[in-house]
Amino acid sequence: MTAATAALHFLLAFMLVACLAVELALLKAPPERVPFPALAKIDALYGLSAGLLVAVGLYRAINFEKGWAYYSHSLPFLIKLGLFVAIAIASIYPTIHFFRARHGDKHVDRTTIDRIRRIVHLELALVAALVVCASLAAKGIGFVT
Ligand code: HEM
């Protein structure tokens, strides 16, 4: 069961990163050709993977691995949670635009698309930092009493 939840956690994390990478690729198109219906679907998948990551992650932290008594004193783990919240907040702006423009009735200009791309880049950078924190927490580095 521990291995199964660990594998699920990895698969969900890969799914989340893949969604962000696909969003970036689709946002490269000229403004009038950006496929907002597809972006809205991928963003929904991204939201689903993020939601399941929290559920599986918390379940692991509380029931498996080193237990909540350890994680609540692990600085990298707490930073990891903070980064996760920051990523969730950053994703609100792109999500709003993808869903508003998905029926093709709302024009999104180049400036807004560039801003969305910068935000998705930032989200990917924060995920990279989060993975470093995940590894430090897993190896017992940064435990504070
Ligand atoms: C984008 C989101 C996330 C990513 C990319 C991610 C990534 C990872 C990775 C790569 C590991 C394995 C670390 C290693 O063995 O070296 C891991 C472990 C873990 N993650 Fe996450 N994680 C995410 C979100 C979360 C969340 C939201 C929680 C909890 C609320 C969580 C809880 C855990 C736990 C408990 C472990 C096991 C650590 C251990 O082995 O002691 N993760 N995560």
mmCIF file with all atom_site columns, C-alpha atoms and ligand atoms in Angstrom:
data_model
loop_
_atom_site.group_PDB
_atom_site.id
_atom_site.type_symbol
_atom_site.label_atom_id
_atom_site.label_alt_id
_atom_site.label_comp_id
_atom_site.label_asym_id
_atom_site.label_entity_id
_atom_site.label_seq_id
_atom_site.pdbx_PDB_ins_code
_atom_site.Cartn_x
_atom_site.Cartn_y
_atom_site.Cartn_z
_atom_site.occupancy
_atom_site.B_iso_or_equiv
_atom_site.pdbx_formal_charge
_atom_site.auth_seq_id
_atom_site.auth_comp_id
_atom_site.auth_asym_id
_atom_site.auth_atom_id
_atom_site.pdbx_PDB_model_num
ATOM   1   C  CA  . MET A 1 1   ? 0.000   0.000  0.000   1.00 0.00 ? 1   MET A CA  1
ATOM   2   C  CA  . THR A 1 2   ? 2.870   2.385  0.805   1.00 0.00 ? 2   THR A CA  1
ATOM   3   C  CA  . ALA A 1 3   ? 4.435   1.687  -2.596  1.00 0.00 ? 3   ALA A CA  1
ATOM   4   C  CA  . ALA A 1 4   ? 1.066   2.032  -4.350  1.00 0.00 ? 4   ALA A CA  1
ATOM   5   C  CA  . THR A 1 5   ? 0.383   5.470  -2.871  1.00 0.00 ? 5   THR A CA  1
ATOM   6   C  CA  . ALA A 1 6   ? 3.989   6.513  -3.604  1.00 0.00 ? 6   ALA A CA  1
ATOM   7   C  CA  . ALA A 1 7   ? 3.569   5.445  -7.255  1.00 0.00 ? 7   ALA A CA  1
ATOM   8   C  CA  . LEU A 1 8   ? 0.218   7.244  -7.481  1.00 0.00 ? 8   LEU A CA  1
ATOM   9   C  CA  . HIS A 1 9   ? 1.849   10.364 -6.036  1.00 0.00 ? 9   HIS A CA  1
ATOM   10  C  CA  . PHE A 1 10  ? 4.569   10.256 -8.707  1.00 0.00 ? 10  PHE A CA  1
ATOM   11  C  CA  . LEU A 1 11  ? 2.092   9.627  -11.534 1.00 0.00 ? 11  LEU A CA  1
ATOM   12  C  CA  . LEU A 1 12  ? -0.085  12.553 -10.433 1.00 0.00 ? 12  LEU A CA  1
ATOM   13  C  CA  . ALA A 1 13  ? 2.974   14.821 -10.152 1.00 0.00 ? 13  ALA A CA  1
ATOM   14  C  CA  . PHE A 1 14  ? 4.058   13.838 -13.695 1.00 0.00 ? 14  PHE A CA  1
ATOM   15  C  CA  . MET A 1 15  ? 0.518   14.425 -14.951 1.00 0.00 ? 15  MET A CA  1
ATOM   16  C  CA  . LEU A 1 16  ? 0.500   17.904 -13.399 1.00 0.00 ? 16  LEU A CA  1
ATOM   17  C  CA  . VAL A 1 17  ? 3.843   18.822 -15.021 1.00 0.00 ? 17  VAL A CA  1
ATOM   18  C  CA  . ALA A 1 18  ? 2.731   17.383 -18.383 1.00 0.00 ? 18  ALA A CA  1
ATOM   19  C  CA  . CYS A 1 19  ? -0.434  19.531 -18.294 1.00 0.00 ? 19  CYS A CA  1
ATOM   20  C  CA  . LEU A 1 20  ? 1.623   22.682 -17.671 1.00 0.00 ? 20  LEU A CA  1
ATOM   21  C  CA  . ALA A 1 21  ? 4.057   21.786 -20.483 1.00 0.00 ? 21  ALA A CA  1
ATOM   22  C  CA  . VAL A 1 22  ? 1.183   21.212 -22.952 1.00 0.00 ? 22  VAL A CA  1
ATOM   23  C  CA  . GLU A 1 23  ? -0.420  24.507 -21.905 1.00 0.00 ? 23  GLU A CA  1
ATOM   24  C  CA  . LEU A 1 24  ? 2.858   26.304 -22.644 1.00 0.00 ? 24  LEU A CA  1
ATOM   25  C  CA  . ALA A 1 25  ? 3.110   24.695 -26.079 1.00 0.00 ? 25  ALA A CA  1
ATOM   26  C  CA  . LEU A 1 26  ? -0.505  25.584 -26.989 1.00 0.00 ? 26  LEU A CA  1
ATOM   27  C  CA  . LEU A 1 27  ? -0.050  29.179 -25.810 1.00 0.00 ? 27  LEU A CA  1
ATOM   28  C  CA  . LYS A 1 28  ? 2.727   29.655 -28.401 1.00 0.00 ? 28  LYS A CA  1
ATOM   29  C  CA  . ALA A 1 29  ? 0.190   29.893 -31.240 1.00 0.00 ? 29  ALA A CA  1
ATOM   30  C  CA  . PRO A 1 30  ? -0.775  33.320 -32.648 1.00 0.00 ? 30  PRO A CA  1
ATOM   31  C  CA  . PRO A 1 31  ? -3.503  34.912 -30.433 1.00 0.00 ? 31  PRO A CA  1
ATOM   32  C  CA  . GLU A 1 32  ? -6.376  34.159 -32.857 1.00 0.00 ? 32  GLU A CA  1
ATOM   33  C  CA  . ARG A 1 33  ? -5.288  30.495 -33.106 1.00 0.00 ? 33  ARG A CA  1
ATOM   34  C  CA  . VAL A 1 34  ? -4.783  29.706 -29.399 1.00 0.00 ? 34  VAL A CA  1
ATOM   35  C  CA  . PRO A 1 35  ? -7.070  26.677 -28.774 1.00 0.00 ? 35  PRO A CA  1
ATOM   36  C  CA  . PHE A 1 36  ? -8.896  27.797 -25.636 1.00 0.00 ? 36  PHE A CA  1
ATOM   37  C  CA  . PRO A 1 37  ? -11.352 24.838 -25.581 1.00 0.00 ? 37  PRO A CA  1
ATOM   38  C  CA  . ALA A 1 38  ? -8.367  22.429 -25.440 1.00 0.00 ? 38  ALA A CA  1
ATOM   39  C  CA  . LEU A 1 39  ? -6.608  24.633 -22.869 1.00 0.00 ? 39  LEU A CA  1
ATOM   40  C  CA  . ALA A 1 40  ? -9.719  24.617 -20.665 1.00 0.00 ? 40  ALA A CA  1
ATOM   41  C  CA  . LYS A 1 41  ? -9.826  20.781 -20.819 1.00 0.00 ? 41  LYS A CA  1
ATOM   42  C  CA  . ILE A 1 42  ? -6.120  20.417 -20.017 1.00 0.00 ? 42  ILE A CA  1
ATOM   43  C  CA  . ASP A 1 43  ? -6.471  22.939 -17.216 1.00 0.00 ? 43  ASP A CA  1
ATOM   44  C  CA  . ALA A 1 44  ? -9.329  20.886 -15.749 1.00 0.00 ? 44  ALA A CA  1
ATOM   45  C  CA  . LEU A 1 45  ? -7.048  17.828 -15.843 1.00 0.00 ? 45  LEU A CA  1
ATOM   46  C  CA  . TYR A 1 46  ? -4.340  19.932 -14.178 1.00 0.00 ? 46  TYR A CA  1
ATOM   47  C  CA  . GLY A 1 47  ? -6.805  20.939 -11.443 1.00 0.00 ? 47  GLY A CA  1
ATOM   48  C  CA  . LEU A 1 48  ? -7.831  17.307 -10.968 1.00 0.00 ? 48  LEU A CA  1
ATOM   49  C  CA  . SER A 1 49  ? -4.209  16.148 -10.629 1.00 0.00 ? 49  SER A CA  1
ATOM   50  C  CA  . ALA A 1 50  ? -3.481  18.965 -8.138  1.00 0.00 ? 50  ALA A CA  1
ATOM   51  C  CA  . GLY A 1 51  ? -6.550  18.056 -6.061  1.00 0.00 ? 51  GLY A CA  1
ATOM   52  C  CA  . LEU A 1 52  ? -5.671  14.366 -6.035  1.00 0.00 ? 52  LEU A CA  1
ATOM   53  C  CA  . LEU A 1 53  ? -2.027  15.191 -5.189  1.00 0.00 ? 53  LEU A CA  1
ATOM   54  C  CA  . VAL A 1 54  ? -3.141  17.001 -2.029  1.00 0.00 ? 54  VAL A CA  1
ATOM   55  C  CA  . ALA A 1 55  ? -5.453  14.114 -1.089  1.00 0.00 ? 55  ALA A CA  1
ATOM   56  C  CA  . VAL A 1 56  ? -2.877  11.368 -1.744  1.00 0.00 ? 56  VAL A CA  1
ATOM   57  C  CA  . GLY A 1 57  ? -0.025  13.481 -0.280  1.00 0.00 ? 57  GLY A CA  1
ATOM   58  C  CA  . LEU A 1 58  ? -1.880  14.206 2.945   1.00 0.00 ? 58  LEU A CA  1
ATOM   59  C  CA  . TYR A 1 59  ? -3.002  10.575 3.196   1.00 0.00 ? 59  TYR A CA  1
ATOM   60  C  CA  . ARG A 1 60  ? 0.643   9.469  2.834   1.00 0.00 ? 60  ARG A CA  1
ATOM   61  C  CA  . ALA A 1 61  ? 1.918   12.067 5.299   1.00 0.00 ? 61  ALA A CA  1
ATOM   62  C  CA  . ILE A 1 62  ? -0.622  11.090 7.949   1.00 0.00 ? 62  ILE A CA  1
ATOM   63  C  CA  . ASN A 1 63  ? -0.934  7.316  7.472   1.00 0.00 ? 63  ASN A CA  1
ATOM   64  C  CA  . PHE A 1 64  ? 2.284   6.138  5.822   1.00 0.00 ? 64  PHE A CA  1
ATOM   65  C  CA  . GLU A 1 65  ? 5.941   7.063  5.488   1.00 0.00 ? 65  GLU A CA  1
ATOM   66  C  CA  . LYS A 1 66  ? 7.314   8.946  8.520   1.00 0.00 ? 66  LYS A CA  1
ATOM   67  C  CA  . GLY A 1 67  ? 3.988   10.129 9.999   1.00 0.00 ? 67  GLY A CA  1
ATOM   68  C  CA  . TRP A 1 68  ? 2.619   13.606 10.706  1.00 0.00 ? 68  TRP A CA  1
ATOM   69  C  CA  . ALA A 1 69  ? 4.760   14.016 13.857  1.00 0.00 ? 69  ALA A CA  1
ATOM   70  C  CA  . TYR A 1 70  ? 7.799   14.025 11.527  1.00 0.00 ? 70  TYR A CA  1
ATOM   71  C  CA  . TYR A 1 71  ? 6.402   16.069 8.617   1.00 0.00 ? 71  TYR A CA  1
ATOM   72  C  CA  . SER A 1 72  ? 5.003   18.825 10.845  1.00 0.00 ? 72  SER A CA  1
ATOM   73  C  CA  . HIS A 1 73  ? 8.626   19.434 12.000  1.00 0.00 ? 73  HIS A CA  1
ATOM   74  C  CA  . SER A 1 74  ? 10.217  19.103 8.576   1.00 0.00 ? 74  SER A CA  1
ATOM   75  C  CA  . LEU A 1 75  ? 11.119  22.553 7.230   1.00 0.00 ? 75  LEU A CA  1
ATOM   76  C  CA  . PRO A 1 76  ? 11.420  21.346 3.594   1.00 0.00 ? 76  PRO A CA  1
ATOM   77  C  CA  . PHE A 1 77  ? 8.012   19.660 3.853   1.00 0.00 ? 77  PHE A CA  1
ATOM   78  C  CA  . LEU A 1 78  ? 6.399   22.850 5.204   1.00 0.00 ? 78  LEU A CA  1
ATOM   79  C  CA  . ILE A 1 79  ? 8.092   24.883 2.434   1.00 0.00 ? 79  ILE A CA  1
ATOM   80  C  CA  . LYS A 1 80  ? 6.834   22.269 -0.044  1.00 0.00 ? 80  LYS A CA  1
ATOM   81  C  CA  . LEU A 1 81  ? 3.262   22.848 1.153   1.00 0.00 ? 81  LEU A CA  1
ATOM   82  C  CA  . GLY A 1 82  ? 3.783   26.626 0.913   1.00 0.00 ? 82  GLY A CA  1
ATOM   83  C  CA  . LEU A 1 83  ? 5.061   26.257 -2.659  1.00 0.00 ? 83  LEU A CA  1
ATOM   84  C  CA  . PHE A 1 84  ? 2.065   24.091 -3.513  1.00 0.00 ? 84  PHE A CA  1
ATOM   85  C  CA  . VAL A 1 85  ? -0.301  26.810 -2.251  1.00 0.00 ? 85  VAL A CA  1
ATOM   86  C  CA  . ALA A 1 86  ? 1.681   29.470 -4.208  1.00 0.00 ? 86  ALA A CA  1
ATOM   87  C  CA  . ILE A 1 87  ? 1.335   27.365 -7.398  1.00 0.00 ? 87  ILE A CA  1
ATOM   88  C  CA  . ALA A 1 88  ? -2.413  26.998 -6.793  1.00 0.00 ? 88  ALA A CA  1
ATOM   89  C  CA  . ILE A 1 89  ? -2.797  30.769 -6.370  1.00 0.00 ? 89  ILE A CA  1
ATOM   90  C  CA  . ALA A 1 90  ? -0.676  31.472 -9.493  1.00 0.00 ? 90  ALA A CA  1
ATOM   91  C  CA  . SER A 1 91  ? -2.872  29.127 -11.541 1.00 0.00 ? 91  SER A CA  1
ATOM   92  C  CA  . ILE A 1 92  ? -6.075  31.098 -10.854 1.00 0.00 ? 92  ILE A CA  1
ATOM   93  C  CA  . TYR A 1 93  ? -5.370  33.779 -13.507 1.00 0.00 ? 93  TYR A CA  1
ATOM   94  C  CA  . PRO A 1 94  ? -4.703  31.335 -16.394 1.00 0.00 ? 94  PRO A CA  1
ATOM   95  C  CA  . THR A 1 95  ? -7.699  29.185 -15.368 1.00 0.00 ? 95  THR A CA  1
ATOM   96  C  CA  . ILE A 1 96  ? -10.084 32.150 -15.423 1.00 0.00 ? 96  ILE A CA  1
ATOM   97  C  CA  . HIS A 1 97  ? -8.961  33.140 -18.952 1.00 0.00 ? 97  HIS A CA  1
ATOM   98  C  CA  . PHE A 1 98  ? -9.026  29.569 -20.334 1.00 0.00 ? 98  PHE A CA  1
ATOM   99  C  CA  . PHE A 1 99  ? -12.597 29.031 -19.126 1.00 0.00 ? 99  PHE A CA  1
ATOM   100 C  CA  . ARG A 1 100 ? -13.910 32.444 -20.154 1.00 0.00 ? 100 ARG A CA  1
ATOM   101 C  CA  . ALA A 1 101 ? -12.479 32.092 -23.679 1.00 0.00 ? 101 ALA A CA  1
ATOM   102 C  CA  . ARG A 1 102 ? -13.301 28.418 -24.253 1.00 0.00 ? 102 ARG A CA  1
ATOM   103 C  CA  . HIS A 1 103 ? -16.440 29.074 -26.325 1.00 0.00 ? 103 HIS A CA  1
ATOM   104 C  CA  . GLY A 1 104 ? -14.557 31.376 -28.693 1.00 0.00 ? 104 GLY A CA  1
ATOM   105 C  CA  . ASP A 1 105 ? -16.737 34.392 -27.853 1.00 0.00 ? 105 ASP A CA  1
ATOM   106 C  CA  . LYS A 1 106 ? -14.057 36.267 -25.898 1.00 0.00 ? 106 LYS A CA  1
ATOM   107 C  CA  . HIS A 1 107 ? -10.894 37.655 -27.506 1.00 0.00 ? 107 HIS A CA  1
ATOM   108 C  CA  . VAL A 1 108 ? -7.708  37.312 -25.483 1.00 0.00 ? 108 VAL A CA  1
ATOM   109 C  CA  . ASP A 1 109 ? -4.960  39.702 -26.623 1.00 0.00 ? 109 ASP A CA  1
ATOM   110 C  CA  . ARG A 1 110 ? -1.227  39.006 -27.023 1.00 0.00 ? 110 ARG A CA  1
ATOM   111 C  CA  . THR A 1 111 ? -0.327  40.868 -23.807 1.00 0.00 ? 111 THR A CA  1
ATOM   112 C  CA  . THR A 1 112 ? -2.662  38.675 -21.747 1.00 0.00 ? 112 THR A CA  1
ATOM   113 C  CA  . ILE A 1 113 ? -1.428  35.493 -23.461 1.00 0.00 ? 113 ILE A CA  1
ATOM   114 C  CA  . ASP A 1 114 ? 2.201   36.490 -22.745 1.00 0.00 ? 114 ASP A CA  1
ATOM   115 C  CA  . ARG A 1 115 ? 1.278   37.132 -19.103 1.00 0.00 ? 115 ARG A CA  1
ATOM   116 C  CA  . ILE A 1 116 ? -0.374  33.702 -18.873 1.00 0.00 ? 116 ILE A CA  1
ATOM   117 C  CA  . ARG A 1 117 ? 2.761   32.080 -20.395 1.00 0.00 ? 117 ARG A CA  1
ATOM   118 C  CA  . ARG A 1 118 ? 4.971   33.830 -17.823 1.00 0.00 ? 118 ARG A CA  1
ATOM   119 C  CA  . ILE A 1 119 ? 2.709   32.557 -15.028 1.00 0.00 ? 119 ILE A CA  1
ATOM   120 C  CA  . VAL A 1 120 ? 2.835   28.966 -16.358 1.00 0.00 ? 120 VAL A CA  1
ATOM   121 C  CA  . HIS A 1 121 ? 6.659   29.253 -16.567 1.00 0.00 ? 121 HIS A CA  1
ATOM   122 C  CA  . LEU A 1 122 ? 6.662   30.450 -12.950 1.00 0.00 ? 122 LEU A CA  1
ATOM   123 C  CA  . GLU A 1 123 ? 4.456   27.520 -11.912 1.00 0.00 ? 123 GLU A CA  1
ATOM   124 C  CA  . LEU A 1 124 ? 6.929   25.084 -13.506 1.00 0.00 ? 124 LEU A CA  1
ATOM   125 C  CA  . ALA A 1 125 ? 9.850   26.772 -11.731 1.00 0.00 ? 125 ALA A CA  1
ATOM   126 C  CA  . LEU A 1 126 ? 7.981   26.499 -8.408  1.00 0.00 ? 126 LEU A CA  1
ATOM   127 C  CA  . VAL A 1 127 ? 7.271   22.799 -9.076  1.00 0.00 ? 127 VAL A CA  1
ATOM   128 C  CA  . ALA A 1 128 ? 11.036  22.275 -9.601  1.00 0.00 ? 128 ALA A CA  1
ATOM   129 C  CA  . ALA A 1 129 ? 11.749  23.923 -6.215  1.00 0.00 ? 129 ALA A CA  1
ATOM   130 C  CA  . LEU A 1 130 ? 8.954   21.826 -4.685  1.00 0.00 ? 130 LEU A CA  1
ATOM   131 C  CA  . VAL A 1 131 ? 10.556  18.573 -5.915  1.00 0.00 ? 131 VAL A CA  1
ATOM   132 C  CA  . VAL A 1 132 ? 13.864  19.602 -4.274  1.00 0.00 ? 132 VAL A CA  1
ATOM   133 C  CA  . CYS A 1 133 ? 11.978  20.186 -0.994  1.00 0.00 ? 133 CYS A CA  1
ATOM   134 C  CA  . ALA A 1 134 ? 10.192  16.820 -1.400  1.00 0.00 ? 134 ALA A CA  1
ATOM   135 C  CA  . SER A 1 135 ? 13.537  15.019 -1.709  1.00 0.00 ? 135 SER A CA  1
ATOM   136 C  CA  . LEU A 1 136 ? 15.047  16.866 1.293   1.00 0.00 ? 136 LEU A CA  1
ATOM   137 C  CA  . ALA A 1 137 ? 11.983  16.005 3.395   1.00 0.00 ? 137 ALA A CA  1
ATOM   138 C  CA  . ALA A 1 138 ? 12.133  12.361 2.287   1.00 0.00 ? 138 ALA A CA  1
ATOM   139 C  CA  . LYS A 1 139 ? 15.808  12.122 3.310   1.00 0.00 ? 139 LYS A CA  1
ATOM   140 C  CA  . GLY A 1 140 ? 15.217  13.631 6.754   1.00 0.00 ? 140 GLY A CA  1
ATOM   141 C  CA  . ILE A 1 141 ? 17.142  16.856 6.016   1.00 0.00 ? 141 ILE A CA  1
ATOM   142 C  CA  . GLY A 1 142 ? 15.904  20.042 7.700   1.00 0.00 ? 142 GLY A CA  1
ATOM   143 C  CA  . PHE A 1 143 ? 14.073  18.496 10.660  1.00 0.00 ? 143 PHE A CA  1
ATOM   144 C  CA  . VAL A 1 144 ? 13.412  21.169 13.300  1.00 0.00 ? 144 VAL A CA  1
ATOM   145 C  CA  . THR A 1 145 ? 12.307  20.519 16.885  1.00 0.00 ? 145 THR A CA  1
HETATM 146 C  C1  . HEM B 2 .   ? 3.082   19.494 -7.386  1.00 0.00 ? 1   HEM B C1  1
HETATM 147 C  C2  . HEM B 2 .   ? 2.898   18.820 -6.271  1.00 0.00 ? 1   HEM B C2  1
HETATM 148 C  C3  . HEM B 2 .   ? 3.820   17.763 -5.732  1.00 0.00 ? 1   HEM B C3  1
HETATM 149 C  C4  . HEM B 2 .   ? 4.936   17.195 -6.285  1.00 0.00 ? 1   HEM B C4  1
HETATM 150 C  C5  . HEM B 2 .   ? 5.580   17.502 -7.641  1.00 0.00 ? 1   HEM B C5  1
HETATM 151 C  C6  . HEM B 2 .   ? 5.446   16.247 -5.319  1.00 0.00 ? 1   HEM B C6  1
HETATM 152 C  C7  . HEM B 2 .   ? 6.579   15.474 -5.511  1.00 0.00 ? 1   HEM B C7  1
HETATM 153 C  C8  . HEM B 2 .   ? 7.047   14.543 -4.651  1.00 0.00 ? 1   HEM B C8  1
HETATM 154 C  C9  . HEM B 2 .   ? 8.214   13.720 -4.858  1.00 0.00 ? 1   HEM B C9  1
HETATM 155 C  C10 . HEM B 2 .   ? 9.122   13.790 -6.079  1.00 0.00 ? 1   HEM B C10 1
HETATM 156 C  C11 . HEM B 2 .   ? 8.352   12.921 -3.772  1.00 0.00 ? 1   HEM B C11 1
HETATM 157 C  C12 . HEM B 2 .   ? 9.433   11.845 -3.546  1.00 0.00 ? 1   HEM B C12 1
HETATM 158 C  C13 . HEM B 2 .   ? 10.599  12.406 -2.775  1.00 0.00 ? 1   HEM B C13 1
HETATM 159 C  C14 . HEM B 2 .   ? 11.705  11.379 -2.640  1.00 0.00 ? 1   HEM B C14 1
HETATM 160 O  O1  . HEM B 2 .   ? 11.434  10.214 -2.336  1.00 0.00 ? 1   HEM B O1  1
HETATM 161 O  O2  . HEM B 2 .   ? 12.881  11.762 -2.840  1.00 0.00 ? 1   HEM B O2  1
HETATM 162 C  C15 . HEM B 2 .   ? 7.264   13.218 -2.866  1.00 0.00 ? 1   HEM B C15 1
HETATM 163 C  C16 . HEM B 2 .   ? 7.062   12.620 -1.656  1.00 0.00 ? 1   HEM B C16 1
HETATM 164 C  C17 . HEM B 2 .   ? 6.063   12.941 -0.777  1.00 0.00 ? 1   HEM B C17 1
HETATM 165 N  N1  . HEM B 2 .   ? 5.093   13.914 -0.930  1.00 0.00 ? 1   HEM B N1  1
HETATM 166 FE FE1 . HEM B 2 .   ? 4.824   15.051 -2.586  1.00 0.00 ? 1   HEM B FE1 1
HETATM 167 N  N2  . HEM B 2 .   ? 4.631   16.245 -4.217  1.00 0.00 ? 1   HEM B N2  1
HETATM 168 C  C18 . HEM B 2 .   ? 3.633   17.162 -4.422  1.00 0.00 ? 1   HEM B C18 1
HETATM 169 C  C19 . HEM B 2 .   ? 2.613   17.492 -3.560  1.00 0.00 ? 1   HEM B C19 1
HETATM 170 C  C20 . HEM B 2 .   ? 2.466   16.969 -2.294  1.00 0.00 ? 1   HEM B C20 1
HETATM 171 C  C21 . HEM B 2 .   ? 1.477   17.386 -1.344  1.00 0.00 ? 1   HEM B C21 1
HETATM 172 C  C22 . HEM B 2 .   ? 0.447   18.492 -1.606  1.00 0.00 ? 1   HEM B C22 1
HETATM 173 C  C23 . HEM B 2 .   ? 1.669   16.640 -0.229  1.00 0.00 ? 1   HEM B C23 1
HETATM 174 C  C24 . HEM B 2 .   ? 0.972   16.655 1.096   1.00 0.00 ? 1   HEM B C24 1
HETATM 175 C  C25 . HEM B 2 .   ? -0.034  17.412 1.396   1.00 0.00 ? 1   HEM B C25 1
HETATM 176 C  C26 . HEM B 2 .   ? 2.762   15.730 -0.470  1.00 0.00 ? 1   HEM B C26 1
HETATM 177 C  C27 . HEM B 2 .   ? 3.240   14.781 0.402   1.00 0.00 ? 1   HEM B C27 1
HETATM 178 C  C28 . HEM B 2 .   ? 4.298   13.938 0.179   1.00 0.00 ? 1   HEM B C28 1
HETATM 179 C  C29 . HEM B 2 .   ? 4.779   12.918 1.111   1.00 0.00 ? 1   HEM B C29 1
HETATM 180 C  C30 . HEM B 2 .   ? 4.198   12.611 2.482   1.00 0.00 ? 1   HEM B C30 1
HETATM 181 C  C31 . HEM B 2 .   ? 5.879   12.302 0.510   1.00 0.00 ? 1   HEM B C31 1
HETATM 182 C  C32 . HEM B 2 .   ? 6.733   11.159 1.109   1.00 0.00 ? 1   HEM B C32 1
HETATM 183 C  C33 . HEM B 2 .   ? 8.008   11.758 1.671   1.00 0.00 ? 1   HEM B C33 1
HETATM 184 C  C34 . HEM B 2 .   ? 8.858   10.673 2.329   1.00 0.00 ? 1   HEM B C34 1
HETATM 185 O  O3  . HEM B 2 .   ? 9.230   9.697  1.633   1.00 0.00 ? 1   HEM B O3  1
HETATM 186 O  O4  . HEM B 2 .   ? 9.142   10.835 3.521   1.00 0.00 ? 1   HEM B O4  1
HETATM 187 N  N3  . HEM B 2 .   ? 3.223   15.971 -1.739  1.00 0.00 ? 1   HEM B N3  1
HETATM 188 N  N4  . HEM B 2 .   ? 6.491   14.215 -3.414  1.00 0.00 ? 1   HEM B N4  1
#
